PDB file of C-alpha atoms and ligand atoms in Angstrom:
ATOM      1  CA  UNK J  10     -28.302  30.036  20.349  1.00  0.00           C
ATOM      2  CA  UNK J  11     -27.104  26.417  20.653  1.00  0.00           C
ATOM      3  CA  UNK J  12     -25.333  25.311  17.562  1.00  0.00           C
ATOM      4  CA  UNK J  13     -27.348  22.896  15.436  1.00  0.00           C
ATOM      5  CA  UNK J  14     -25.637  19.826  14.041  1.00  0.00           C
ATOM      6  CA  UNK J  15     -27.033  17.334  11.555  1.00  0.00           C
ATOM      7  CA  UNK J  16     -25.809  14.444   9.461  1.00  0.00           C
ATOM      8  CA  UNK J  17     -27.308  13.500   6.109  1.00  0.00           C
ATOM      9  CA  UNK J  18     -26.688  10.588   3.774  1.00  0.00           C
ATOM     10  CA  UNK J  19     -28.892  11.470   0.821  1.00  0.00           C
ATOM     11  CA  UNK J  20     -28.215  14.097  -1.822  1.00  0.00           C
ATOM     12  CA  UNK J  21     -31.782  15.413  -1.481  1.00  0.00           C
ATOM     13  CA  UNK J  22     -31.399  15.991   2.269  1.00  0.00           C
ATOM     14  CA  UNK J  23     -28.015  17.601   1.695  1.00  0.00           C
ATOM     15  CA  UNK J  24     -29.365  19.934  -0.961  1.00  0.00           C
ATOM     16  CA  UNK J  25     -32.379  20.958   1.079  1.00  0.00           C
ATOM     17  CA  UNK J  26     -30.271  21.743   4.186  1.00  0.00           C
ATOM     18  CA  UNK J  27     -27.840  23.785   2.102  1.00  0.00           C
ATOM     19  CA  UNK J  28     -30.700  25.548   0.303  1.00  0.00           C
ATOM     20  CA  UNK J  29     -32.272  26.515   3.662  1.00  0.00           C
ATOM     21  CA  UNK J  30     -28.973  27.905   4.926  1.00  0.00           C
ATOM     22  CA  UNK J  31     -28.445  29.900   1.748  1.00  0.00           C
ATOM     23  CA  UNK J  32     -32.006  31.252   1.861  1.00  0.00           C
ATOM     24  CA  UNK J  33     -31.166  32.512   5.351  1.00  0.00           C
ATOM     25  CA  UNK J  34     -28.372  34.515   3.821  1.00  0.00           C
ATOM     26  CA  UNK J  35     -25.565  32.235   4.949  1.00  0.00           C
ATOM     27  CA  UNK J  36     -22.487  31.500   2.852  1.00  0.00           C
ATOM     28  CA  UNK J  37     -21.603  27.831   2.487  1.00  0.00           C
ATOM     29  CA  UNK J  38     -18.173  26.395   3.284  1.00  0.00           C
ATOM     30  CA  UNK J  39     -17.226  22.838   2.374  1.00  0.00           C
ATOM     31  CA  UNK J  40     -14.446  20.642   3.791  1.00  0.00           C
ATOM     32  CA  UNK J  41     -14.124  17.409   1.779  1.00  0.00           C
ATOM     33  CA  UNK J  42     -12.521  14.542   3.744  1.00  0.00           C
ATOM     34  CA  UNK J  43     -12.230  10.786   3.807  1.00  0.00           C
ATOM     35  CA  UNK J  44     -12.833  10.745   7.571  1.00  0.00           C
ATOM     36  CA  UNK J  45     -10.525   9.430  10.317  1.00  0.00           C
ATOM     37  CA  UNK J  46     -10.430  13.052  11.279  1.00  0.00           C
ATOM     38  CA  UNK J  47      -7.417  14.625  13.000  1.00  0.00           C
ATOM     39  CA  UNK J  48      -6.331  18.141  13.859  1.00  0.00           C
ATOM     40  CA  UNK J  49      -5.295  18.775  10.239  1.00  0.00           C
ATOM     41  CA  UNK J  50      -8.883  18.267   9.103  1.00  0.00           C
ATOM     42  CA  UNK J  51     -10.143  20.303  12.048  1.00  0.00           C
ATOM     43  CA  UNK J  52      -7.911  23.227  11.061  1.00  0.00           C
ATOM     44  CA  UNK J  53      -9.820  23.289   7.754  1.00  0.00           C
ATOM     45  CA  UNK J  54     -13.088  23.331   9.701  1.00  0.00           C
ATOM     46  CA  UNK J  55     -11.795  26.257  11.777  1.00  0.00           C
ATOM     47  CA  UNK J  56     -10.886  28.178   8.630  1.00  0.00           C
ATOM     48  CA  UNK J  57     -14.315  27.387   7.160  1.00  0.00           C
ATOM     49  CA  UNK J  58     -16.013  28.612  10.338  1.00  0.00           C
ATOM     50  CA  UNK J  59     -14.008  31.842  10.243  1.00  0.00           C
ATOM     51  CA  UNK J  60     -14.690  32.528   6.579  1.00  0.00           C
ATOM     52  CA  UNK J  61     -18.173  31.114   5.911  1.00  0.00           C
ATOM     53  CA  UNK J  62     -21.487  30.866   7.822  1.00  0.00           C
ATOM     54  CA  UNK J  63     -22.563  27.256   7.257  1.00  0.00           C
ATOM     55  CA  UNK J  64     -19.914  24.549   7.329  1.00  0.00           C
ATOM     56  CA  UNK J  65     -20.454  21.247   5.530  1.00  0.00           C
ATOM     57  CA  UNK J  66     -17.933  18.447   6.130  1.00  0.00           C
ATOM     58  CA  UNK J  67     -18.115  15.566   3.695  1.00  0.00           C
ATOM     59  CA  UNK J  68     -16.875  12.167   4.870  1.00  0.00           C
ATOM     60  CA  UNK J  69     -16.505   9.733   2.014  1.00  0.00           C
ATOM     61  CA  UNK J  70     -13.801   7.156   1.343  1.00  0.00           C
ATOM     62  CA  UNK J  71     -13.755   7.512  -2.423  1.00  0.00           C
ATOM     63  CA  UNK J  72     -13.116   4.154  -4.117  1.00  0.00           C
ATOM     64  CA  UNK J  73     -12.182   5.647  -7.494  1.00  0.00           C
ATOM     65  CA  UNK J  74      -9.025   7.276  -6.138  1.00  0.00           C
ATOM     66  CA  UNK J  75      -7.563   4.037  -4.771  1.00  0.00           C
ATOM     67  CA  UNK J  76      -5.437   1.780  -6.954  1.00  0.00           C
ATOM     68  CA  UNK J  77      -6.153  -1.986  -7.034  1.00  0.00           C
ATOM     69  CA  UNK J  78      -3.316  -2.755  -4.607  1.00  0.00           C
ATOM     70  CA  UNK J  79      -3.985   0.176  -2.291  1.00  0.00           C
ATOM     71  CA  UNK J  80      -5.603   0.406   1.153  1.00  0.00           C
ATOM     72  CA  UNK J  81      -9.300   1.024   0.270  1.00  0.00           C
ATOM     73  CA  UNK J  82     -10.610  -1.942   2.306  1.00  0.00           C
ATOM     74  CA  UNK J  83      -8.515  -1.216   5.389  1.00  0.00           C
ATOM     75  CA  UNK J  84      -8.770   2.597   5.277  1.00  0.00           C
ATOM     76  CA  UNK J  85      -9.917   3.634   8.814  1.00  0.00           C
ATOM     77  CA  UNK J  86     -13.630   4.520   9.147  1.00  0.00           C
ATOM     78  CA  UNK J  87     -14.228   5.611  12.755  1.00  0.00           C
ATOM     79  CA  UNK J  88     -17.555   7.291  11.931  1.00  0.00           C
ATOM     80  CA  UNK J  89     -18.886   7.839  15.470  1.00  0.00           C
ATOM     81  CA  UNK J  90     -15.655   9.474  16.624  1.00  0.00           C
ATOM     82  CA  UNK J  91     -15.593  11.604  13.461  1.00  0.00           C
ATOM     83  CA  UNK J  92     -19.144  12.824  14.023  1.00  0.00           C
ATOM     84  CA  UNK J  93     -18.335  13.704  17.650  1.00  0.00           C
ATOM     85  CA  UNK J  94     -15.308  15.699  16.465  1.00  0.00           C
ATOM     86  CA  UNK J  95     -17.394  17.532  13.872  1.00  0.00           C
ATOM     87  CA  UNK J  96     -20.085  18.372  16.396  1.00  0.00           C
ATOM     88  CA  UNK J  97     -17.504  19.651  18.909  1.00  0.00           C
ATOM     89  CA  UNK J  98     -15.761  21.683  16.190  1.00  0.00           C
ATOM     90  CA  UNK J  99     -18.942  23.564  15.313  1.00  0.00           C
ATOM     91  CA  UNK J 100     -19.647  21.890  11.966  1.00  0.00           C
ATOM     92  CA  UNK J 101     -23.225  22.519  10.821  1.00  0.00           C
ATOM     93  CA  UNK J 102     -23.745  19.549   8.548  1.00  0.00           C
ATOM     94  CA  UNK J 103     -21.936  16.282   7.834  1.00  0.00           C
ATOM     95  CA  UNK J 104     -22.607  14.565   4.519  1.00  0.00           C
ATOM     96  CA  UNK J 105     -21.521  10.928   4.764  1.00  0.00           C
ATOM     97  CA  UNK J 106     -23.100   9.150   1.820  1.00  0.00           C
ATOM     98  CA  UNK J 107     -22.953   5.471   0.915  1.00  0.00           C
ATOM     99  CA  UNK J 108     -20.858   4.493  -2.110  1.00  0.00           C
ATOM    100  CA  UNK J 109     -24.098   3.622  -3.966  1.00  0.00           C
ATOM    101  CA  UNK J 110     -25.385   7.166  -3.458  1.00  0.00           C
ATOM    102  CA  UNK J 111     -22.291   8.735  -4.935  1.00  0.00           C
ATOM    103  CA  UNK J 112     -21.770   6.147  -7.671  1.00  0.00           C
ATOM    104  CA  UNK J 113     -25.276   4.767  -8.361  1.00  0.00           C
ATOM    105  CA  UNK J 114     -24.210   3.357 -11.719  1.00  0.00           C
ATOM    106  CA  UNK J 115     -20.806   2.323 -12.962  1.00  0.00           C
ATOM    107  CA  UNK J 116     -19.491   5.852 -13.271  1.00  0.00           C
ATOM    108  CA  UNK J 117     -18.459   6.320 -16.888  1.00  0.00           C
ATOM    109  CA  UNK J 118     -17.723  10.038 -16.791  1.00  0.00           C
ATOM    110  CA  UNK J 119     -14.509  11.243 -15.225  1.00  0.00           C
ATOM    111  CA  UNK J 120     -12.730  14.562 -15.189  1.00  0.00           C
ATOM    112  CA  UNK J 121      -8.996  14.672 -15.546  1.00  0.00           C
ATOM    113  CA  UNK J 122      -6.488  17.500 -15.444  1.00  0.00           C
ATOM    114  CA  UNK J 123      -3.885  16.403 -17.992  1.00  0.00           C
ATOM    115  CA  UNK J 124      -0.175  16.882 -17.420  1.00  0.00           C
ATOM    116  CA  UNK J 125      -0.147  17.960 -13.806  1.00  0.00           C
ATOM    117  CA  UNK J 126      -2.036  14.814 -12.766  1.00  0.00           C
ATOM    118  CA  UNK J 127       0.591  12.566 -14.348  1.00  0.00           C
ATOM    119  CA  UNK J 128       3.712  13.651 -12.437  1.00  0.00           C
ATOM    120  CA  UNK J 129       4.915  12.896  -8.880  1.00  0.00           C
ATOM    121  CA  UNK J 130       1.920  11.347  -7.039  1.00  0.00           C
ATOM    122  CA  UNK J 131       0.224  10.763 -10.387  1.00  0.00           C
ATOM    123  CA  UNK J 132       3.216   8.829 -11.720  1.00  0.00           C
ATOM    124  CA  UNK J 133       3.300   6.597  -8.641  1.00  0.00           C
ATOM    125  CA  UNK J 134      -0.475   6.211  -8.301  1.00  0.00           C
ATOM    126  CA  UNK J 135      -1.896   5.867 -11.830  1.00  0.00           C
ATOM    127  CA  UNK J 136      -5.531   6.965 -11.970  1.00  0.00           C
ATOM    128  CA  UNK J 137      -5.445   8.442  -8.462  1.00  0.00           C
ATOM    129  CA  UNK J 138      -5.958  12.069  -9.435  1.00  0.00           C
ATOM    130  CA  UNK J 139      -8.639  11.178 -11.978  1.00  0.00           C
ATOM    131  CA  UNK J 140     -10.575   9.753  -9.026  1.00  0.00           C
ATOM    132  CA  UNK J 141      -9.793  12.800  -6.874  1.00  0.00           C
ATOM    133  CA  UNK J 142     -10.813  15.456  -9.397  1.00  0.00           C
ATOM    134  CA  UNK J 143     -13.955  13.486 -10.271  1.00  0.00           C
ATOM    135  CA  UNK J 144     -15.117  13.093  -6.656  1.00  0.00           C
ATOM    136  CA  UNK J 145     -14.300  16.702  -5.825  1.00  0.00           C
ATOM    137  CA  UNK J 146     -16.319  17.971  -8.793  1.00  0.00           C
ATOM    138  CA  UNK J 147     -19.171  15.595  -7.849  1.00  0.00           C
ATOM    139  CA  UNK J 148     -19.098  16.848  -4.254  1.00  0.00           C
ATOM    140  CA  UNK J 149     -19.065  20.463  -5.447  1.00  0.00           C
ATOM    141  CA  UNK J 150     -22.141  19.695  -7.588  1.00  0.00           C
ATOM    142  CA  UNK J 151     -23.871  18.066  -4.624  1.00  0.00           C
ATOM    143  CA  UNK J 152     -23.007  20.629  -1.924  1.00  0.00           C
ATOM    144  CA  UNK J 153     -22.802  23.765  -4.118  1.00  0.00           C
ATOM    145  CA  UNK J 154     -20.448  25.528  -1.696  1.00  0.00           C
ATOM    146  CA  UNK J 155     -19.238  29.120  -1.999  1.00  0.00           C
ATOM    147  CA  UNK J 156     -15.810  28.249  -0.633  1.00  0.00           C
ATOM    148  CA  UNK J 157     -14.024  24.886  -0.323  1.00  0.00           C
ATOM    149  CA  UNK J 158     -11.091  24.241   2.002  1.00  0.00           C
ATOM    150  CA  UNK J 159      -8.144  21.959   1.247  1.00  0.00           C
ATOM    151  CA  UNK J 160      -4.865  21.162   2.979  1.00  0.00           C
ATOM    152  CA  UNK J 161      -1.439  22.107   1.718  1.00  0.00           C
ATOM    153  CA  UNK J 162      -0.413  18.642   2.975  1.00  0.00           C
ATOM    154  CA  UNK J 163      -1.737  17.328  -0.358  1.00  0.00           C
ATOM    155  CA  UNK J 164       0.071  19.975  -2.350  1.00  0.00           C
ATOM    156  CA  UNK J 165      -0.397  18.513  -5.831  1.00  0.00           C
ATOM    157  CA  UNK J 166      -4.065  17.771  -5.088  1.00  0.00           C
ATOM    158  CA  UNK J 167      -4.947  21.376  -4.189  1.00  0.00           C
ATOM    159  CA  UNK J 168      -3.081  22.576  -7.273  1.00  0.00           C
ATOM    160  CA  UNK J 169      -5.076  20.195  -9.497  1.00  0.00           C
ATOM    161  CA  UNK J 170      -8.353  21.263  -7.904  1.00  0.00           C
ATOM    162  CA  UNK J 171      -7.503  24.901  -8.599  1.00  0.00           C
ATOM    163  CA  UNK J 172      -6.929  23.970 -12.263  1.00  0.00           C
ATOM    164  CA  UNK J 173     -10.161  21.950 -12.386  1.00  0.00           C
ATOM    165  CA  UNK J 174     -12.196  24.840 -10.995  1.00  0.00           C
ATOM    166  CA  UNK J 175     -10.604  27.413 -13.282  1.00  0.00           C
ATOM    167  CA  UNK J 176     -10.793  25.267 -16.425  1.00  0.00           C
ATOM    168  CA  UNK J 177     -14.442  24.255 -15.922  1.00  0.00           C
ATOM    169  CA  UNK J 178     -15.656  27.587 -14.481  1.00  0.00           C
ATOM    170  CA  UNK J 179     -16.852  25.935 -11.294  1.00  0.00           C
ATOM    171  CA  UNK J 180     -18.335  28.708  -9.125  1.00  0.00           C
ATOM    172  CA  UNK J 181     -16.423  27.922  -5.938  1.00  0.00           C
ATOM    173  CA  UNK J 182     -13.454  29.629  -4.297  1.00  0.00           C
ATOM    174  CA  UNK J 183     -10.612  27.339  -3.273  1.00  0.00           C
ATOM    175  CA  UNK J 184      -8.726  27.979  -0.051  1.00  0.00           C
ATOM    176  CA  UNK J 185      -5.551  26.121   0.831  1.00  0.00           C
ATOM    177  CA  UNK J 186      -4.663  25.883   4.533  1.00  0.00           C
ATOM    178  CA  UNK J 187      -1.223  25.156   6.064  1.00  0.00           C
ATOM    179  CA  UNK J 188      -0.115  21.633   6.998  1.00  0.00           C
ATOM    180  CA  UNK J 189      -0.750  20.761  10.639  1.00  0.00           C
ATOM    181  CA  UNK J 190       2.084  18.782  12.217  1.00  0.00           C
ATOM    182  CA  UNK J 191       2.691  16.751  15.349  1.00  0.00           C
ATOM    183  CA  UNK J 192       5.050  18.489  17.815  1.00  0.00           C
ATOM    184  CA  UNK J 193       7.991  16.459  16.436  1.00  0.00           C
ATOM    185  CA  UNK J 194       7.307  17.566  12.856  1.00  0.00           C
ATOM    186  CA  UNK J 195       5.384  14.587  11.435  1.00  0.00           C
ATOM    187  CA  UNK J 196       2.608  15.852   9.160  1.00  0.00           C
ATOM    188  CA  UNK J 197      -0.744  14.677  10.493  1.00  0.00           C
ATOM    189  CA  UNK J 198      -2.358  12.044   8.297  1.00  0.00           C
ATOM    190  CA  UNK J 199      -5.093   9.451   8.715  1.00  0.00           C
ATOM    191  CA  UNK J 200      -2.525   6.926   7.447  1.00  0.00           C
ATOM    192  CA  UNK J 201      -0.192   7.617  10.417  1.00  0.00           C
ATOM    193  CA  UNK J 202      -2.504   5.255  12.352  1.00  0.00           C
ATOM    194  CA  UNK J 203      -0.995   2.375  10.356  1.00  0.00           C
ATOM    195  CA  UNK J 204       2.521   3.083  11.675  1.00  0.00           C
ATOM    196  CA  UNK J 205       4.160   0.943  14.362  1.00  0.00           C
ATOM    197  CA  UNK J 206       6.040   2.717  17.167  1.00  0.00           C
ATOM    198  CA  UNK J 207       9.253   2.144  15.243  1.00  0.00           C
ATOM    199  CA  UNK J 208       7.682   3.178  11.930  1.00  0.00           C
ATOM    200  CA  UNK J 209       6.425   6.368  13.555  1.00  0.00           C
ATOM    201  CA  UNK J 210      10.086   7.283  14.341  1.00  0.00           C
ATOM    202  CA  UNK J 211      11.225   6.322  10.846  1.00  0.00           C
ATOM    203  CA  UNK J 212       8.522   8.572   9.359  1.00  0.00           C
ATOM    204  CA  UNK J 213      10.166  11.623  10.930  1.00  0.00           C
ATOM    205  CA  UNK J 214      12.770  11.440   8.157  1.00  0.00           C
ATOM    206  CA  UNK J 215      10.298  13.128   5.776  1.00  0.00           C
ATOM    207  CA  UNK J 216       9.878  16.354   7.734  1.00  0.00           C
ATOM    208  CA  UNK J 217      13.596  16.273   8.601  1.00  0.00           C
ATOM    209  CA  UNK J 218      14.479  16.063   4.900  1.00  0.00           C
ATOM    210  CA  UNK J 219      12.213  19.030   4.147  1.00  0.00           C
ATOM    211  CA  UNK J 220      14.049  21.052   6.801  1.00  0.00           C
ATOM    212  CA  UNK J 221      17.348  20.018   5.238  1.00  0.00           C
ATOM    213  CA  UNK J 222      16.119  21.213   1.829  1.00  0.00           C
ATOM    214  CA  UNK J 223      14.974  24.529   3.245  1.00  0.00           C
ATOM    215  CA  UNK J 224      18.287  25.055   5.006  1.00  0.00           C
ATOM    216  CA  UNK J 225      20.244  24.094   1.915  1.00  0.00           C
ATOM    217  CA  UNK J 226      18.352  26.543  -0.310  1.00  0.00           C
ATOM    218  CA  UNK J 227      17.732  29.426   2.062  1.00  0.00           C
ATOM    219  CA  UNK J 228      20.652  29.390   4.521  1.00  0.00           C
ATOM    220  CA  UNK J 229      23.431  27.720   2.538  1.00  0.00           C
ATOM    221  CA  UNK J 230      22.540  29.249  -0.825  1.00  0.00           C
ATOM    222  CA  UNK J 231      22.746  25.884  -2.545  1.00  0.00           C
ATOM    223  CA  UNK J 232      21.045  25.012  -5.826  1.00  0.00           C
ATOM    224  CA  UNK J 233      17.867  22.907  -6.092  1.00  0.00           C
ATOM    225  CA  UNK J 234      20.063  20.060  -7.402  1.00  0.00           C
ATOM    226  CA  UNK J 235      22.200  20.182  -4.258  1.00  0.00           C
ATOM    227  CA  UNK J 236      19.164  20.495  -1.990  1.00  0.00           C
ATOM    228  CA  UNK J 237      17.504  17.554  -3.775  1.00  0.00           C
ATOM    229  CA  UNK J 238      20.654  15.457  -3.347  1.00  0.00           C
ATOM    230  CA  UNK J 239      20.816  16.275   0.380  1.00  0.00           C
ATOM    231  CA  UNK J 240      17.175  15.294   0.890  1.00  0.00           C
ATOM    232  CA  UNK J 241      17.662  12.044  -1.009  1.00  0.00           C
ATOM    233  CA  UNK J 242      20.822  11.294   0.965  1.00  0.00           C
ATOM    234  CA  UNK J 243      18.990  11.743   4.268  1.00  0.00           C
ATOM    235  CA  UNK J 244      15.985   9.680   3.191  1.00  0.00           C
ATOM    236  CA  UNK J 245      17.907   6.793   1.636  1.00  0.00           C
ATOM    237  CA  UNK J 246      20.140   6.619   4.729  1.00  0.00           C
ATOM    238  CA  UNK J 247      17.057   6.053   6.909  1.00  0.00           C
ATOM    239  CA  UNK J 248      16.608   2.330   7.674  1.00  0.00           C
ATOM    240  CA  UNK J 249      13.074   1.043   7.082  1.00  0.00           C
ATOM    241  CA  UNK J 250      12.174   3.767   4.589  1.00  0.00           C
ATOM    242  CA  UNK J 251      11.702   3.306   0.841  1.00  0.00           C
ATOM    243  CA  UNK J 252      11.826   6.504  -1.157  1.00  0.00           C
ATOM    244  CA  UNK J 253       9.379   7.058  -4.028  1.00  0.00           C
ATOM    245  CA  UNK J 254      10.541  10.582  -4.858  1.00  0.00           C
ATOM    246  CA  UNK J 255      12.048  13.682  -3.312  1.00  0.00           C
ATOM    247  CA  UNK J 256      12.399  16.815  -5.366  1.00  0.00           C
ATOM    248  CA  UNK J 257      12.506  20.582  -5.506  1.00  0.00           C
ATOM    249  CA  UNK J 258       9.944  21.768  -8.017  1.00  0.00           C
ATOM    250  CA  UNK J 259       8.335  24.910  -9.301  1.00  0.00           C
ATOM    251  CA  UNK J 260       5.385  25.556  -6.994  1.00  0.00           C
ATOM    252  CA  UNK J 261       2.954  26.022  -9.929  1.00  0.00           C
ATOM    253  CA  UNK J 262       4.111  23.642 -12.678  1.00  0.00           C
ATOM    254  CA  UNK J 263       5.688  21.035 -10.343  1.00  0.00           C
ATOM    255  CA  UNK J 264       8.557  20.720 -12.815  1.00  0.00           C
ATOM    256  CA  UNK J 265      11.941  19.930 -11.291  1.00  0.00           C
ATOM    257  CA  UNK J 266      14.018  23.059 -10.823  1.00  0.00           C
ATOM    258  CA  UNK J 267      17.676  23.529 -11.654  1.00  0.00           C
ATOM    259  CA  UNK J 268      17.909  27.169 -10.624  1.00  0.00           C
ATOM    260  CA  UNK J 269      16.550  28.540  -7.353  1.00  0.00           C
ATOM    261  CA  UNK J 270      13.488  30.779  -7.682  1.00  0.00           C
ATOM    262  CA  UNK J 271      11.190  32.602  -5.269  1.00  0.00           C
ATOM    263  CA  UNK J 272       8.464  29.978  -5.752  1.00  0.00           C
ATOM    264  CA  UNK J 273       9.724  26.504  -4.983  1.00  0.00           C
ATOM    265  CA  UNK J 274       8.249  23.529  -3.223  1.00  0.00           C
ATOM    266  CA  UNK J 275      10.066  20.529  -1.789  1.00  0.00           C
ATOM    267  CA  UNK J 276       7.979  17.371  -2.188  1.00  0.00           C
ATOM    268  CA  UNK J 277       8.544  13.876  -0.814  1.00  0.00           C
ATOM    269  CA  UNK J 278       6.765  10.528  -0.988  1.00  0.00           C
ATOM    270  CA  UNK J 279       8.113   7.487   0.819  1.00  0.00           C
ATOM    271  CA  UNK J 280       6.961   4.193   2.206  1.00  0.00           C
ATOM    272  CA  UNK J 281       7.492   3.036   5.766  1.00  0.00           C
ATOM    273  CA  UNK J 282       6.646  -0.644   5.695  1.00  0.00           C
ATOM    274  CA  UNK J 283       3.421  -0.752   3.698  1.00  0.00           C
ATOM    275  CA  UNK J 284       2.361   2.764   4.708  1.00  0.00           C
ATOM    276  CA  UNK J 285       2.814   5.394   2.034  1.00  0.00           C
ATOM    277  CA  UNK J 286       3.477   8.905   3.337  1.00  0.00           C
ATOM    278  CA  UNK J 287       3.737  12.270   1.582  1.00  0.00           C
ATOM    279  CA  UNK J 288       4.915  15.643   2.812  1.00  0.00           C
ATOM    280  CA  UNK J 289       5.989  18.953   1.306  1.00  0.00           C
ATOM    281  CA  UNK J 290       7.300  22.375   2.164  1.00  0.00           C
ATOM    282  CA  UNK J 291       6.853  25.493   0.059  1.00  0.00           C
ATOM    283  CA  UNK J 292      10.121  27.429   0.007  1.00  0.00           C
ATOM    284  CA  UNK J 293      10.317  31.042  -1.033  1.00  0.00           C
ATOM    285  CA  UNK J 294      13.656  32.793  -1.282  1.00  0.00           C
ATOM    286  CA  UNK J 295      13.526  36.305   0.095  1.00  0.00           C
ATOM    287  CA  UNK J 296      15.291  38.641  -2.284  1.00  0.00           C
TER     288      UNK J 296
HETATM  289  P1  AMP V  17      -8.147  13.288   3.505  1.00  0.00           P
HETATM  290  O1  AMP V  17      -9.179  12.925   4.521  1.00  0.00           O
HETATM  291  O2  AMP V  17      -6.813  12.688   3.758  1.00  0.00           O
HETATM  292  O3  AMP V  17      -8.634  13.115   2.084  1.00  0.00           O
HETATM  293  O4  AMP V  17      -7.909  14.866   3.672  1.00  0.00           O
HETATM  294  C1  AMP V  17      -8.985  15.767   3.610  1.00  0.00           C
HETATM  295  C2  AMP V  17      -8.434  17.161   3.558  1.00  0.00           C
HETATM  296  O5  AMP V  17      -7.669  17.414   4.735  1.00  0.00           O
HETATM  297  C3  AMP V  17      -7.504  17.401   2.351  1.00  0.00           C
HETATM  298  O6  AMP V  17      -7.741  18.697   1.832  1.00  0.00           O
HETATM  299  C4  AMP V  17      -6.144  17.301   2.986  1.00  0.00           C
HETATM  300  O7  AMP V  17      -5.151  18.025   2.294  1.00  0.00           O
HETATM  301  C5  AMP V  17      -6.401  17.904   4.349  1.00  0.00           C
HETATM  302  N1  AMP V  17      -5.372  17.482   5.299  1.00  0.00           N
HETATM  303  C6  AMP V  17      -4.959  16.206   5.551  1.00  0.00           C
HETATM  304  N2  AMP V  17      -3.949  16.217   6.448  1.00  0.00           N
HETATM  305  C7  AMP V  17      -3.715  17.511   6.757  1.00  0.00           C
HETATM  306  C8  AMP V  17      -2.784  18.166   7.619  1.00  0.00           C
HETATM  307  N3  AMP V  17      -1.877  17.502   8.333  1.00  0.00           N
HETATM  308  N4  AMP V  17      -2.825  19.520   7.680  1.00  0.00           N
HETATM  309  C9  AMP V  17      -3.734  20.224   6.948  1.00  0.00           C
HETATM  310  N5  AMP V  17      -4.635  19.665   6.126  1.00  0.00           N
HETATM  311  C10 AMP V  17      -4.621  18.326   6.031  1.00  0.00           C
END
């Protein structure tokens, strides 16, 4: 049977397509994105196709998660190319609503996960995670998926969404999928499109620093403090890069670690020119 593919912009059309699929006994998978799709996004689609029967990709550049001086206006929106990628990847339904559909009134109600949303990315992008958790809950209420797929690339984000879902008893299962990288190690990101040829080379320092941290902790038996210092040394020695943070944290609480544990994550945010990049690497010590 040829695979059917549809795009919808209204919440009514979305709900009726999802209701039909569910009535046919299909489980619903959802992949929330902001578009400018790359192989990282498509790996989430593949996981959704493996694990659910009806795959909904949402494409929505969510204004409430951008700060006033951030890149909302210039964020890439190659809709036709995105739809072609979704169709080729076997997506069943794309939901790409207008801003007015998602935020018909000045949205006064927000959900926030306290604590965890205020550190690392949250400290550098005030209000960002409030926008993220709000749009994700709104999308869950619109799509009503059984399973939703997120990337480990946005490590803190998937952690916050797990808290949101647990705290508010949202009936959706969260799956986190591994970070997809370019052959040279750069984590795929829609924002990589902003990088110049030179900036693209500079950006490699992030994945290199994560490797250094992993080697320091796992091969050299160094402490998180030493691993952190080696990452920072590498990043600050890279011309053209401005470091926001680089740390070794507990993979659940995101608190900085002094002692090595079996559940660590190295996290970095840095700017290359005006492009802000993040990357991370979970690190488990085998005992
Ligand atoms: P975005 O469009 O940037 O909001 O990302 C949509 C989803 O794709 C989020 O769950 C991201 O974590 C995920 N994602 C982005 N980049 C990657 C990547 N390189 N590998 C895996 N997942 C990714």
